[in-house]
């Protein structure tokens, strides 16, 4: 029940961060040079149309009022109309959300399934020389591969040679889930490489940190089997920094998805955001950036709660996100 | 240990001292430093003496494979790729280095103030950092590009905004640890003024953290610049950066794979080298004891 002591404060800080981010996004788009109505309607619009638009956007009111109006609508899911297609932004985002969610989920699964065992191995063999050096080099190469380079490389290999999987043939997971998963396999793998390496590095450091603690020496002295020590004493303690890293990885997956979706031509939220930037579609940019930020803030809040449940030592002082 | 190095340093010259310092790194980090030095020197030779030819002149057939005449092949317009690669390396390294320098100055200043003074100012600095930290890197870069417009400035601003929050937080944490130590209390009691404590006592003791975080920020900077240029909102033509070259390479991927492979590989090597140096610095400044179960 220690959780109840710090949870309200943590919730409040999440709300403050989210509000701050929304102010930043609003201010960024409003600080665009030129008349916003002119940007929206283009150079061929007349004064009457512009005046009408200013009123419909609430531009005749004060800036704080405009911000509250925008925020209130956004909180109810109304992000306005896309400037380019004149469709509600929410509908377009909603139709693309499953794709990105599946892509990020698959990458997260790969990250956990490979990154943690790799890190545990590297950490428990840290002082044995060759294995540790190999693990260090492999994980450093992993975090040094920008996903656009890796993605292009994969696209090149798979389009030049027949390797069983095709690139560019996308099936929506909402129409056929199985084929959707298969078509997202390569993008998800490319997306996960950085996260696997980062998780392995963090797990390795955490395991090394736990191994030097006296209670491990005590277990060894008691003659407990090695596998048991690793599972019961090392892993439980080492998983806490790894859990914290998951929040950073969520943010990374959201950002990386933008590039990977572009490279593999996947119609998700990321490629929609880039398309919006190409078309100067500011309502979509506002909504997309706000959505990505909100997902990250909520994810890190959940992970903090989870960490608090797993680790009773987490106190108010330690509740900040480590990275 | 510091004292010993400084005594030796007085007898030897500054150059000799820094050379000895660099020579004390492990083999992997030294290889990484040499790699970066070779890349930068090649790019500098390209800039100063036109090594490899002009980056904009059309010199040969289109999409010619690497040969003696065109060591890195030619691109879709018949320009030799080598000088464009060298220019790209220069742009990428220089842009990232300038941005990280800016980041280091801002983050050190904010981090020391937040960590040493704390209070309301520190709280505000940390909160602003939290807010910026909530934006995924490339998403923040897209927002910046939307406002500033594509180009060098967008890349520079994006890198600074992406790297400042984490570095400020790390500097703040390191400062808090130093601020608790006895010699700081002793300096305060002796009546040393706060700015002097911050620069002479705190800054010196967190310089390791700044070096480590700065190195990692440099690798993030190259990633962000590459990603933004790849999306078409970083460095613009006729300029050249590694990310932009990779993006150009995607168009002729099957016919002329070297156009994408060469800039891609150089990009990976540069980031890898910087990360290895960062790891080595971290091992040096934040040593940890390793023990195995054997």
XYZ file of C-alpha atoms in Angstrom, chain A residues 119-268:
150
model
C 21.918 -9.540 -21.368
C 21.741 -12.167 -18.630
C 24.262 -14.309 -20.480
C 26.624 -11.372 -21.017
C 26.246 -10.262 -17.402
C 26.872 -13.653 -15.821
C 29.890 -14.220 -18.039
C 31.230 -10.684 -17.664
C 34.596 -11.614 -16.226
C 35.331 -14.566 -18.482
C 36.831 -12.476 -21.253
C 35.954 -13.664 -24.731
C 32.192 -14.138 -24.301
C 31.886 -10.745 -22.656
C 33.850 -8.977 -25.380
C 31.720 -10.645 -28.065
C 28.513 -9.636 -26.297
C 29.803 -6.088 -25.898
C 30.676 -5.762 -29.583
C 27.426 -7.339 -30.812
C 25.244 -5.133 -28.626
C 27.233 -2.022 -29.535
C 26.849 -2.804 -33.241
C 23.123 -3.227 -32.571
C 22.696 0.240 -31.104
C 24.862 1.721 -33.874
C 22.661 0.617 -36.763
C 20.235 3.422 -37.707
C 16.969 1.749 -38.671
C 16.844 3.542 -42.023
C 20.193 2.027 -43.003
C 19.246 -1.422 -41.727
C 15.776 -1.158 -43.305
C 17.179 -0.156 -46.688
C 19.686 -2.981 -46.442
C 16.923 -5.499 -45.735
C 14.755 -4.122 -48.541
C 17.757 -4.358 -50.882
C 18.584 -7.945 -49.904
C 14.998 -9.143 -50.066
C 14.213 -7.477 -53.387
C 17.500 -8.449 -55.039
C 17.525 -12.069 -53.895
C 14.631 -14.450 -53.332
C 14.720 -15.026 -49.583
C 11.207 -16.277 -48.936
C 9.623 -13.096 -47.602
C 8.498 -10.284 -49.842
C 8.921 -6.614 -49.028
C 6.355 -3.998 -49.924
C 3.432 -6.441 -50.101
C 1.391 -5.234 -47.178
C -1.721 -6.944 -45.815
C -3.784 -5.106 -43.240
C -4.017 -7.020 -39.944
C -7.705 -6.061 -39.691
C -8.613 -7.974 -42.850
C -6.341 -11.005 -42.424
C -4.458 -11.120 -39.132
C -2.117 -14.001 -40.006
C -0.950 -12.514 -43.278
C -0.774 -9.103 -41.657
C 1.666 -10.471 -39.091
C 3.773 -12.104 -41.821
C 3.902 -8.919 -43.872
C 5.008 -6.950 -40.799
C 7.673 -9.487 -39.806
C 10.612 -7.794 -41.532
C 9.715 -4.230 -40.446
C 9.253 -5.447 -36.861
C 12.617 -7.217 -36.874
C 14.373 -4.123 -38.234
C 12.623 -1.978 -35.630
C 13.609 -4.311 -32.812
C 17.365 -4.481 -33.473
C 18.175 -1.265 -31.602
C 15.863 -2.175 -28.717
C 17.251 -5.712 -28.414
C 20.772 -4.313 -28.172
C 19.780 -1.574 -25.718
C 17.891 -4.068 -23.532
C 20.822 -6.482 -23.608
C 23.211 -3.725 -22.518
C 20.969 -2.557 -19.683
C 20.282 -6.120 -18.516
C 24.004 -6.892 -18.586
C 24.849 -3.841 -16.476
C 22.010 -4.599 -14.066
C 23.058 -8.234 -13.686
C 26.662 -7.207 -13.018
C 25.385 -4.715 -10.458
C 23.366 -7.379 -8.628
C 26.116 -10.001 -8.777
C 28.458 -7.961 -6.569
C 25.850 -7.649 -3.818
C 26.582 -9.608 -0.627
C 23.378 -11.685 -0.726
C 24.566 -13.345 -3.932
C 27.855 -14.272 -2.285
C 25.804 -15.688 0.595
C 23.753 -17.815 -1.810
C 26.911 -19.101 -3.468
C 28.326 -19.932 -0.036
C 25.157 -21.823 0.856
C 25.790 -23.962 -2.203
C 22.633 -23.068 -4.101
C 22.720 -24.174 -7.756
C 23.803 -21.545 -10.257
C 20.617 -21.603 -12.323
C 18.534 -21.134 -9.180
C 20.609 -18.145 -8.057
C 20.262 -16.508 -11.462
C 16.510 -17.041 -11.678
C 15.565 -16.272 -8.102
C 18.091 -13.731 -6.883
C 19.764 -12.092 -9.850
C 16.961 -11.809 -12.377
C 14.366 -10.486 -9.942
C 16.603 -7.641 -8.859
C 18.093 -6.984 -12.274
C 14.690 -6.723 -13.946
C 13.884 -3.397 -12.288
C 16.178 -1.183 -14.400
C 15.118 -3.236 -17.417
C 11.468 -2.513 -16.634
C 12.281 1.187 -16.430
C 14.018 0.960 -19.786
C 10.790 -0.364 -21.312
C 9.339 3.160 -21.129
C 12.262 4.544 -23.116
C 11.895 1.682 -25.569
C 8.212 2.516 -26.056
C 9.211 6.033 -27.080
C 11.904 4.616 -29.288
C 9.476 2.214 -31.001
C 7.078 5.096 -31.697
C 9.837 7.182 -33.256
C 11.482 4.283 -35.040
C 8.119 3.241 -36.483
C 8.037 6.565 -38.366
C 11.186 5.648 -40.284
C 10.557 1.915 -40.622
C 7.042 2.479 -41.945
C 8.468 4.912 -44.473
C 11.167 2.472 -45.585
C 8.821 -0.527 -45.901
C 5.837 1.484 -47.135
C 3.636 0.388 -44.245
C 0.455 2.491 -43.941
C 0.660 3.163 -40.192
